[in-house]
Short mmCIF file of N, CA and C and ligand atoms in Angstrom, two decimals:
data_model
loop_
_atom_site.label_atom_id
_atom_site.label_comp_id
_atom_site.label_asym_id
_atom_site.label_seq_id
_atom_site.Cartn_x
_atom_site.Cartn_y
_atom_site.Cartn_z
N UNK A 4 111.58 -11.30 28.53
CA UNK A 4 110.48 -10.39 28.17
C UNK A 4 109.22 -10.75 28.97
N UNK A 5 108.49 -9.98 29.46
CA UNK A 5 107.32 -10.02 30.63
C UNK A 5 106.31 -10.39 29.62
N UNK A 6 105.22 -11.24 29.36
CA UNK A 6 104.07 -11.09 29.04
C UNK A 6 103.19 -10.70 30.16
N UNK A 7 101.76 -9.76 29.26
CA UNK A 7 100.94 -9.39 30.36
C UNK A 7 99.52 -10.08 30.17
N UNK A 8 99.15 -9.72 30.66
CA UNK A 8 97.33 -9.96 30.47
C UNK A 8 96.54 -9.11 30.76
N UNK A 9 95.26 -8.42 30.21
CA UNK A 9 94.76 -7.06 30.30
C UNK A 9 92.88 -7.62 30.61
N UNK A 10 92.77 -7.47 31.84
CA UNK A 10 91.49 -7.70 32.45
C UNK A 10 90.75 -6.86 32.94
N UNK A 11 89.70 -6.45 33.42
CA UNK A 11 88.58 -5.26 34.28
C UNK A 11 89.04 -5.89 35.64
N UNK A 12 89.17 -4.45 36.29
CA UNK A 12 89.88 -4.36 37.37
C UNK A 12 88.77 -5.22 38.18
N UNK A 13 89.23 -5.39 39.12
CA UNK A 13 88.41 -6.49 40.09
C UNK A 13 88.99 -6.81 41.41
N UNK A 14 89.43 -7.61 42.21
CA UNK A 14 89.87 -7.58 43.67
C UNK A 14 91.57 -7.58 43.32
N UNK A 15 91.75 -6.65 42.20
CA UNK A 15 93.64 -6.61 42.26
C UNK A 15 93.99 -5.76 43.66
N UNK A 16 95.28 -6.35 43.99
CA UNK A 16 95.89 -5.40 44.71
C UNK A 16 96.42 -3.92 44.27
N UNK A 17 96.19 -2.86 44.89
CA UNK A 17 96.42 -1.87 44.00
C UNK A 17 97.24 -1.20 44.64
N UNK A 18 97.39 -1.16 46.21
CA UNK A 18 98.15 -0.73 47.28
C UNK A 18 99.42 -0.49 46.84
N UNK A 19 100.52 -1.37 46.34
CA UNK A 19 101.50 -1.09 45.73
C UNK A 19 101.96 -0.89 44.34
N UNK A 20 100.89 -0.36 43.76
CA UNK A 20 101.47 0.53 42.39
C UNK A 20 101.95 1.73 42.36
N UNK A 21 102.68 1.59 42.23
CA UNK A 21 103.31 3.52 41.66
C UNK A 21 103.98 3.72 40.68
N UNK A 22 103.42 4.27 39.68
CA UNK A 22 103.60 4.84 38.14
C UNK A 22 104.57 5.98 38.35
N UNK A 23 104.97 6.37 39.21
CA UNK A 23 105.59 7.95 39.35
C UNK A 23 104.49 9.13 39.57
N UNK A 24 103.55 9.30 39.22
CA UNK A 24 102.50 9.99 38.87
C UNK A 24 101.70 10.12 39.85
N UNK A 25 101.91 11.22 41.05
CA UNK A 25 101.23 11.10 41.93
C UNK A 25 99.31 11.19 41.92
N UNK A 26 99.11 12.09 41.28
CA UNK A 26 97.73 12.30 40.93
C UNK A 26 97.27 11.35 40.33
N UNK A 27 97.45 10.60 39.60
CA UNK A 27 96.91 9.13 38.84
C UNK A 27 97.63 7.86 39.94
N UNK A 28 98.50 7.68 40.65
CA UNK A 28 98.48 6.93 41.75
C UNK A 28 97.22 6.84 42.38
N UNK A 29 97.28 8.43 43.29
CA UNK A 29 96.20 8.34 43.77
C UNK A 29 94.89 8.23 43.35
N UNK A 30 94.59 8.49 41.92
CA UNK A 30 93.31 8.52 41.59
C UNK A 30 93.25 6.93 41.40
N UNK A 31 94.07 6.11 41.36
CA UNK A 31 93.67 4.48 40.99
C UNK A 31 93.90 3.65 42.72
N UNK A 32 94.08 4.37 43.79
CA UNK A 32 94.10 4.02 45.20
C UNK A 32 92.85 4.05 45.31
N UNK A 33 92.32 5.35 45.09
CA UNK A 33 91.36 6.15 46.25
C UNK A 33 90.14 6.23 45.48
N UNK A 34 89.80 6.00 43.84
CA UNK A 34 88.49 6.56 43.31
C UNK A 34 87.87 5.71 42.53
N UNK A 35 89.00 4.77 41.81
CA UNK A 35 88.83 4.13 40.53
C UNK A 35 87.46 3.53 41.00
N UNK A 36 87.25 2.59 42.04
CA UNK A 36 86.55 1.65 41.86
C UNK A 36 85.49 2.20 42.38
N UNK A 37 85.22 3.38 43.18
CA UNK A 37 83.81 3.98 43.15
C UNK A 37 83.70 4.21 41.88
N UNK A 38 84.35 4.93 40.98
CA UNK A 38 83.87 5.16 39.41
C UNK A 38 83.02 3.95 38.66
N UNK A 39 83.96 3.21 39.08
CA UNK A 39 83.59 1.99 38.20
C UNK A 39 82.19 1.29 38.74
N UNK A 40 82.19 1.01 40.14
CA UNK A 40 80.37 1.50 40.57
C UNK A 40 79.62 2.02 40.13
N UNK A 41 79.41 3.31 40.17
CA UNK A 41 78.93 4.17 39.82
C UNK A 41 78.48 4.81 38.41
N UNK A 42 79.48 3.71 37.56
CA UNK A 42 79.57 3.76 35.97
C UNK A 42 79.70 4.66 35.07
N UNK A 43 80.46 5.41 36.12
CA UNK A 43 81.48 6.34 35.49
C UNK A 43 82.04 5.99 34.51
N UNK A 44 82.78 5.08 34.70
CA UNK A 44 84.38 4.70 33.76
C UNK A 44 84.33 3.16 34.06
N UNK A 45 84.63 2.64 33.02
CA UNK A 45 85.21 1.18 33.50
C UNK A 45 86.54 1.72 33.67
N UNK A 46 87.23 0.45 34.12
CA UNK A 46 88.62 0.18 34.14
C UNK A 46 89.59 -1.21 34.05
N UNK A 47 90.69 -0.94 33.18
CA UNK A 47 91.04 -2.30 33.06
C UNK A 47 92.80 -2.05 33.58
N UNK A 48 93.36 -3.27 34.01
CA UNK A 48 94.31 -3.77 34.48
C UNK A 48 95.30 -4.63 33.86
N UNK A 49 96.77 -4.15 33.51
CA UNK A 49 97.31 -5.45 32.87
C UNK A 49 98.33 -6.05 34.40
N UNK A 50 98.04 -7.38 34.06
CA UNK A 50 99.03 -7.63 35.03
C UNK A 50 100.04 -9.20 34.32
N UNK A 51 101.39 -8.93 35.02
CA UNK A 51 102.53 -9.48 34.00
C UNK A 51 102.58 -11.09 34.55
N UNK A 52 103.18 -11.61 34.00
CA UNK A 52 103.05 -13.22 34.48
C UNK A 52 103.38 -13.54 35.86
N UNK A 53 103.93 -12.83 36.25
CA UNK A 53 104.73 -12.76 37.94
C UNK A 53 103.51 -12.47 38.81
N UNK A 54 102.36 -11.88 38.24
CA UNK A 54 100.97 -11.69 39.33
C UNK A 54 101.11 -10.13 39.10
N UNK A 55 102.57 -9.41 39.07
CA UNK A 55 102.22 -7.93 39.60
C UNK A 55 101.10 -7.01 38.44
N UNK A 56 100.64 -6.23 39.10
CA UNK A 56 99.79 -5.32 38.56
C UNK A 56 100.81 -4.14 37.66
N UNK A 57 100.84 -4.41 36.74
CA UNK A 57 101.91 -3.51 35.97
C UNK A 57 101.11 -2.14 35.19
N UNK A 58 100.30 -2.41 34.96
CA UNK A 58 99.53 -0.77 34.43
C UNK A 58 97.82 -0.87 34.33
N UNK A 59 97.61 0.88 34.42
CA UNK A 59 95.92 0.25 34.26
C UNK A 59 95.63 1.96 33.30
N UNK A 60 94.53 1.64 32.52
CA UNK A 60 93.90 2.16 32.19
C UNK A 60 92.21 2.47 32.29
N UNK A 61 91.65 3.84 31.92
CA UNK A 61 90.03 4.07 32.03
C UNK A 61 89.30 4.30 30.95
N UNK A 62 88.05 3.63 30.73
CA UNK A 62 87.24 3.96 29.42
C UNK A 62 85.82 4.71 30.06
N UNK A 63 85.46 5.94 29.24
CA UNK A 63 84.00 6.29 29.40
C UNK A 63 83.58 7.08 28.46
N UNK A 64 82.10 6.81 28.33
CA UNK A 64 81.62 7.42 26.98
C UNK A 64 82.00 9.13 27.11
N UNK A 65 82.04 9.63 25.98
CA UNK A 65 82.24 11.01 26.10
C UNK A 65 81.77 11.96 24.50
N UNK A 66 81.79 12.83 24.18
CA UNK A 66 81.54 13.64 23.15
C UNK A 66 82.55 14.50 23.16
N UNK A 67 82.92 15.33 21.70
CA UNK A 67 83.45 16.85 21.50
C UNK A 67 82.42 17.67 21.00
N UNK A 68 82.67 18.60 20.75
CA UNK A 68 82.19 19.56 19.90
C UNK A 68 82.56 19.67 18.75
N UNK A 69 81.79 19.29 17.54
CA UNK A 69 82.20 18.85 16.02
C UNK A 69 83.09 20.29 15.75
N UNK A 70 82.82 21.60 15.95
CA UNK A 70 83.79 22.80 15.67
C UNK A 70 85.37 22.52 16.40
N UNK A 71 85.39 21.83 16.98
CA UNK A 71 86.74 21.58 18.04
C UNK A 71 87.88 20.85 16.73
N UNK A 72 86.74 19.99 15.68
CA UNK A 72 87.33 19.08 14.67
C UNK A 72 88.04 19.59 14.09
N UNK A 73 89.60 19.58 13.61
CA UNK A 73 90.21 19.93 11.97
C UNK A 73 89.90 20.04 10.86
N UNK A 74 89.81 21.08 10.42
CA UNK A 74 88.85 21.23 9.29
C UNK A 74 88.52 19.73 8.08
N UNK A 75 90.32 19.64 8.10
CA UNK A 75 90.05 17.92 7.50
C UNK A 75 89.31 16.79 7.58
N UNK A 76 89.63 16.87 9.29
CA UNK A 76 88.65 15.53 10.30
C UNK A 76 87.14 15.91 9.66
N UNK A 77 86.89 17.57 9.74
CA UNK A 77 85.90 17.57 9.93
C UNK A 77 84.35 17.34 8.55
N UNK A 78 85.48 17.46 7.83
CA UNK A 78 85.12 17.55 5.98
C UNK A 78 84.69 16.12 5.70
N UNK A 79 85.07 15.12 6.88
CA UNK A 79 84.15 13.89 6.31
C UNK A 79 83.33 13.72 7.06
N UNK A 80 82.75 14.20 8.34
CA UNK A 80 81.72 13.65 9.13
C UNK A 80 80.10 14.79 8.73
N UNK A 81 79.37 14.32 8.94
CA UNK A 81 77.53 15.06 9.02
C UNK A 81 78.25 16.01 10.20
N UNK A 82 77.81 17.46 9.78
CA UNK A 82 77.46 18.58 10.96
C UNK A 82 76.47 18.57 11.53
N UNK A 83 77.13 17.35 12.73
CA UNK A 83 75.75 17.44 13.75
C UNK A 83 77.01 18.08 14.88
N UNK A 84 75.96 18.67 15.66
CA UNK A 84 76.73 19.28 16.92
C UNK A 84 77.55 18.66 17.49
N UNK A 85 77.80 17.78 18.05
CA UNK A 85 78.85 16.85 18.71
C UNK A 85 79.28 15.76 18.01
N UNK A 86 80.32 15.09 18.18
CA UNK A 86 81.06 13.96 17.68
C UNK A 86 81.10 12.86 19.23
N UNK A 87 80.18 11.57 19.04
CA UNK A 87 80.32 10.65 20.17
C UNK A 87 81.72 9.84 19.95
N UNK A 88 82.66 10.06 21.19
CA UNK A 88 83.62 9.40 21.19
C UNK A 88 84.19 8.64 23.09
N UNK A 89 84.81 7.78 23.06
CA UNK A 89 85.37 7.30 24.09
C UNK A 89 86.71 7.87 24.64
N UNK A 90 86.38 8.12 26.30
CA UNK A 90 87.41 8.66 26.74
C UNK A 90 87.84 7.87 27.27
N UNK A 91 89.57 7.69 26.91
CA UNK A 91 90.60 7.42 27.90
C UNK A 91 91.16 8.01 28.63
N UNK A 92 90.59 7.95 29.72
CA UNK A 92 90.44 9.13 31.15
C UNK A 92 91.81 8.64 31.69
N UNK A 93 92.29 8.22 32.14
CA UNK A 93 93.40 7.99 32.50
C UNK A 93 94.08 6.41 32.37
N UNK A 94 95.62 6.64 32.27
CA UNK A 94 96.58 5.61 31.73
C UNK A 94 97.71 6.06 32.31
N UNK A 95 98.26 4.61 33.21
CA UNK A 95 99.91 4.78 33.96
C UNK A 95 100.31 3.09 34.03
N UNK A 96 101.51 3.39 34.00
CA UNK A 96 102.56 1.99 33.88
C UNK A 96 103.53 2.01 35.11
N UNK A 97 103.31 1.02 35.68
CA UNK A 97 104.25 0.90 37.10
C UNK A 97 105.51 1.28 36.82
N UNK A 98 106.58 2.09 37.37
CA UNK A 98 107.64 2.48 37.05
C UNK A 98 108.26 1.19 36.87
N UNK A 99 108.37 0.38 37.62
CA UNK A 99 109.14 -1.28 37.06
C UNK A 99 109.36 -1.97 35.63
N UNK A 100 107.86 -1.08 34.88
CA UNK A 100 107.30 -1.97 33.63
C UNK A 100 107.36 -0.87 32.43
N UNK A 101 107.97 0.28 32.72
CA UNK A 101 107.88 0.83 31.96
C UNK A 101 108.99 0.98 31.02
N UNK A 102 108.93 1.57 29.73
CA UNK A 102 109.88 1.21 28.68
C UNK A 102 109.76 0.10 27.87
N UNK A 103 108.84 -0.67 28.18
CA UNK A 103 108.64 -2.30 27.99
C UNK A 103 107.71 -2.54 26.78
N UNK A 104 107.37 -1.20 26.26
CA UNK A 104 105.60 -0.82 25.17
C UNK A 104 104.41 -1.58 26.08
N UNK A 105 104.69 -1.56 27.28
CA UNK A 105 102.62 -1.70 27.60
C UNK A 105 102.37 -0.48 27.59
N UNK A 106 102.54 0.25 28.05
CA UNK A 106 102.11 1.80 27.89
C UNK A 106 100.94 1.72 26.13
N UNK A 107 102.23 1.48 25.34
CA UNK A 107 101.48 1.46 23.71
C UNK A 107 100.23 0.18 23.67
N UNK A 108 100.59 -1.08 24.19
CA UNK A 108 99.82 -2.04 24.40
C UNK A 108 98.46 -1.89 24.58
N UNK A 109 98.59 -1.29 26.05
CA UNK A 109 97.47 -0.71 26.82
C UNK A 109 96.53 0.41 25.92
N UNK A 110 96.93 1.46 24.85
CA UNK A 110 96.03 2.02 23.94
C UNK A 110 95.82 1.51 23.11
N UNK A 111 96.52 0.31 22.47
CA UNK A 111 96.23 -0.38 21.56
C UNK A 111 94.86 -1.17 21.75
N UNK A 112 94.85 -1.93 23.35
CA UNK A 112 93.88 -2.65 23.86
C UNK A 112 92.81 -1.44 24.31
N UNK A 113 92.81 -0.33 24.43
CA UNK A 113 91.58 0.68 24.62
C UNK A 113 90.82 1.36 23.31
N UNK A 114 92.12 0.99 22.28
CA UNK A 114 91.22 1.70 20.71
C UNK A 114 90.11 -0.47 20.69
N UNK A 115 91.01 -1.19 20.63
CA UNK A 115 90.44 -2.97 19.97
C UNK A 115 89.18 -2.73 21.06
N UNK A 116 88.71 -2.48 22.45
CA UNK A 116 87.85 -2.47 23.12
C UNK A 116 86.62 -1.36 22.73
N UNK A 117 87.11 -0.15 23.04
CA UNK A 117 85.95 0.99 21.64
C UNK A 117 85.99 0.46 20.65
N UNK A 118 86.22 -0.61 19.93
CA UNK A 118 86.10 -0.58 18.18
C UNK A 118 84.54 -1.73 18.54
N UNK A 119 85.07 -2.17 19.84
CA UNK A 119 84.11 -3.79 19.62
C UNK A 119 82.47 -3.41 20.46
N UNK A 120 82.42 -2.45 20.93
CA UNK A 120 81.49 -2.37 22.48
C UNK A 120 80.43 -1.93 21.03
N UNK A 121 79.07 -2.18 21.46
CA UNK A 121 78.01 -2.11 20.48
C UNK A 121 77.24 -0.63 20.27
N UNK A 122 77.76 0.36 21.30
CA UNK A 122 77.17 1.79 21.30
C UNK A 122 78.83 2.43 21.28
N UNK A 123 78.38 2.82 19.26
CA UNK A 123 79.85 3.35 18.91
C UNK A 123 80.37 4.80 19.44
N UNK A 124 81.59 5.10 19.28
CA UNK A 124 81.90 6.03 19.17
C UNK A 124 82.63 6.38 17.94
N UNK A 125 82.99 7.62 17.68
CA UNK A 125 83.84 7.99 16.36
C UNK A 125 85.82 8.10 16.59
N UNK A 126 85.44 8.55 17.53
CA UNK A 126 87.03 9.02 18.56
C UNK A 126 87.95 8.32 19.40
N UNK A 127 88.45 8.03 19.52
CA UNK A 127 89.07 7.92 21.11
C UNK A 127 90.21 9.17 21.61
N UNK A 128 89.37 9.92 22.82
CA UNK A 128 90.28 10.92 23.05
C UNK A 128 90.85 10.65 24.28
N UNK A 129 91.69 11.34 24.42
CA UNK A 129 93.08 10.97 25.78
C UNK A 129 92.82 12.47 26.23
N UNK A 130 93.24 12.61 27.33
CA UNK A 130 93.56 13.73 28.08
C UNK A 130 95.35 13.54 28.86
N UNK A 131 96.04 14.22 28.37
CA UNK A 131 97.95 13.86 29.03
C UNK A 131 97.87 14.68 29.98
N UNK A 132 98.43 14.08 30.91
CA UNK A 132 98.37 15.02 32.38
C UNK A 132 99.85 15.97 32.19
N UNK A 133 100.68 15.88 31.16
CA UNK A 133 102.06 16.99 30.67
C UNK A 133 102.33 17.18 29.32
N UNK A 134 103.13 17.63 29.27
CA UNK A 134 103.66 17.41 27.90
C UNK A 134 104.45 15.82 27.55
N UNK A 135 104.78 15.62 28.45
CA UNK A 135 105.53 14.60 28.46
C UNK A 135 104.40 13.46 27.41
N UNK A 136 103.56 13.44 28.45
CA UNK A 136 102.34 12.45 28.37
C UNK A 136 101.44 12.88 26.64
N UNK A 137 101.72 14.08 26.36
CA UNK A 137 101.35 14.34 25.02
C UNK A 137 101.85 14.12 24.03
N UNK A 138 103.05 14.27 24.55
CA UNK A 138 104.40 13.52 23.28
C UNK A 138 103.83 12.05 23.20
N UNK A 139 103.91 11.19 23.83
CA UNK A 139 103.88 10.30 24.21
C UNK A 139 102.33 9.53 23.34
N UNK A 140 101.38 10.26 23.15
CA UNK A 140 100.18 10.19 22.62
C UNK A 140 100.27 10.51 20.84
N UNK A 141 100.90 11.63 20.90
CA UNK A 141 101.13 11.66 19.53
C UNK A 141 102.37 10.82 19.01
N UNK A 142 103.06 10.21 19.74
CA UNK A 142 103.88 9.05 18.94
C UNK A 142 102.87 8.12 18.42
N UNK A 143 101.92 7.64 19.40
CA UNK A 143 101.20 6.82 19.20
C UNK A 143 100.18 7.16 17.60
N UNK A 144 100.31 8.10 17.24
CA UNK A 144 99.28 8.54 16.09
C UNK A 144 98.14 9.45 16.57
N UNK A 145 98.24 9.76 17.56
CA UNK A 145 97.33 10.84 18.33
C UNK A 145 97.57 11.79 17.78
N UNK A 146 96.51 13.31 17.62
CA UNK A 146 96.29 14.63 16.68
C UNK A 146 96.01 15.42 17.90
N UNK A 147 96.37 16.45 18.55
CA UNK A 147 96.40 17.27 19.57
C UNK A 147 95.08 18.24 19.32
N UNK A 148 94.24 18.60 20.17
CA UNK A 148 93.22 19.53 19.62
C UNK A 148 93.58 20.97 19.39
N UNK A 149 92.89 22.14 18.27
CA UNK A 149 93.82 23.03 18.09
C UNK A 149 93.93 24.04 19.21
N UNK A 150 92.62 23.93 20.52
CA UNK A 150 92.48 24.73 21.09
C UNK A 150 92.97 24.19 22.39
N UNK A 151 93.81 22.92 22.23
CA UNK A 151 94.17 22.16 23.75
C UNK A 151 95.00 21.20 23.54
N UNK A 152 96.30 21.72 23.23
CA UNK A 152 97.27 20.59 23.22
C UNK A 152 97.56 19.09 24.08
N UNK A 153 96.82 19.68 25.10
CA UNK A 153 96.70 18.14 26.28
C UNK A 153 95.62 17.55 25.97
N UNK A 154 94.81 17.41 25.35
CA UNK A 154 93.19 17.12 24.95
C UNK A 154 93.70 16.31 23.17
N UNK A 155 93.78 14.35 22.99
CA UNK A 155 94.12 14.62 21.95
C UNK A 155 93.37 13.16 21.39
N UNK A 156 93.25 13.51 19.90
CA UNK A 156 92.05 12.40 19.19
C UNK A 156 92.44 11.27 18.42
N UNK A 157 92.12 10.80 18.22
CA UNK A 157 92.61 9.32 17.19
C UNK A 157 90.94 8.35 16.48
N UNK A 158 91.10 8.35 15.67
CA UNK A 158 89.79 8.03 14.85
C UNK A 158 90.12 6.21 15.52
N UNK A 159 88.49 5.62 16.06
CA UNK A 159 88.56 4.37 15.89
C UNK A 159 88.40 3.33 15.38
C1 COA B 18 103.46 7.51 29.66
C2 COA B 18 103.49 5.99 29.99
C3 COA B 18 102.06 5.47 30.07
C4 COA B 18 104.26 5.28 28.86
O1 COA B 18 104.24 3.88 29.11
P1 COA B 18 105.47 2.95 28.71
O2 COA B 18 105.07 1.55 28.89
O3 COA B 18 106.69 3.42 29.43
O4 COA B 18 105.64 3.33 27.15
P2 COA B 18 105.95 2.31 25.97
O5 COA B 18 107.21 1.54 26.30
O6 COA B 18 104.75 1.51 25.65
O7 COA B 18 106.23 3.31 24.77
C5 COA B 18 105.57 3.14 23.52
C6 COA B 18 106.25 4.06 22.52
O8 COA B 18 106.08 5.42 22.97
C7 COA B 18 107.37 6.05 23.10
N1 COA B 18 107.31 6.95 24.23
C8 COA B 18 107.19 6.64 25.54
N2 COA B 18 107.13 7.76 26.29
C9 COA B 18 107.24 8.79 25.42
C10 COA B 18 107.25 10.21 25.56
N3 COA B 18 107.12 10.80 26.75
N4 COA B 18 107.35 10.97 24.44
C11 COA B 18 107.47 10.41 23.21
N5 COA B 18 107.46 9.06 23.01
C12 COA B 18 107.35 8.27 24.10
C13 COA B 18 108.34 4.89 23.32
O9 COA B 18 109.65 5.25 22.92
C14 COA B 18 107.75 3.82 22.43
O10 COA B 18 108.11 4.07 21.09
P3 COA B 18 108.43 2.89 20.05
O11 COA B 18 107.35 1.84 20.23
O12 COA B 18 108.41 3.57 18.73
O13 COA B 18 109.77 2.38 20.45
C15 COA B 18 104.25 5.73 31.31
O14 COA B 18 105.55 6.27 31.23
C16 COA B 18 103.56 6.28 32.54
O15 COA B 18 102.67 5.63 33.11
N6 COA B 18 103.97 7.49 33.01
C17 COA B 18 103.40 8.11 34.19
C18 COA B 18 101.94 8.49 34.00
C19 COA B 18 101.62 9.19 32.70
O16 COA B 18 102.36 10.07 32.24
N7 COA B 18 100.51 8.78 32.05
C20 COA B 18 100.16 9.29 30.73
C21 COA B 18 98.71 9.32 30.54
S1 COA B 18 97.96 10.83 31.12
#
């Protein structure tokens, strides 16, 4: 069994990751770390005892629109216009490492990171780049929005 370790990206090699996922490949080649400059998004990295870079994920502040809420969700919060929540902008697992639950790991370690950072949020929302990736979110305990099945929430 691989143990990993989950750090902010930093001088990893990133050249040879591939998740399958061409658009999130490339967006963690070619952008991540201007984002993360720029303070867009952080980003964090797990990598497995062997050194390799096995998956990475993105955090950045974000909001909904409190009407977007389930009427349920929405029956316990103040009607203020928006709901402040953290986005997990993107999440991929090296095809090598996958099947393995870092995938689950890795949201597990992005809800424990929004729970701890000192400017809260209420949310953590995901965006799935398929269905695949939505299934995949609502295993996790994720609630799909009613107007955007790829768009989905989890209280933190
Ligand atoms: C989606 C992805 C992140 C999953 O990572 P992973 O490490 O393979 O998944 P895990 O092994 O942690 O799976 C955790 C649980 O989710 C389940 N699961 C995994 N993929 C699933 C899917 N597509 N639909 C439903 N459940 C799924 C697993 O069976 C496991 O369930 P269990 O713990 O009850 O046994 C990975 O396959 C990936 O990077 N894919 C390409 C990019 C992508 O789709 N990113 C999604 C974010 S937009």
């Amino acid at each position: 069994m691989s143990r990993y370790v989950v750090e902010p990206l930093a001088g990893h090699d990133r050249a040879t990751f591939s998740s399958g996922s061409e658009s999130l490949d490339r967006h963690f080649y070619q952008q991540v770390t201007q984002d993360v400059r720029r303070r867009i998004a952080s980003c964090f990295v797990a990598v497995s005892d062997d050194g390799e870079l096995a998956g990475f994920y993105t955090l950045a502040a974000t909001s909904l629109a409190f009407d977007r809420l389930s009427a349920e969700r929405a029956s316990r919060l103040p009607r203020y216009p928006v709901v402040p929540g953290i986005l997990l902008g993107r999440l991929a697992v090296a095809k090598a490492h996958q099947g393995r639950r870092l995938g689950g790991a890795l949201v597990a370690d992005a809800l424990l990171r929004s729970a701890r950072t000192e400017i809260v949020g209420h949310i953590l929302v995901v965006d799935a780049i398929d269905d695949a990736a939505a299934r995949f979110y609502q295993h996790l305990g994720f609630e799909p929005l009613a107007d955007d099945r790829h768009r989905l929430i989890r209280p933190i």
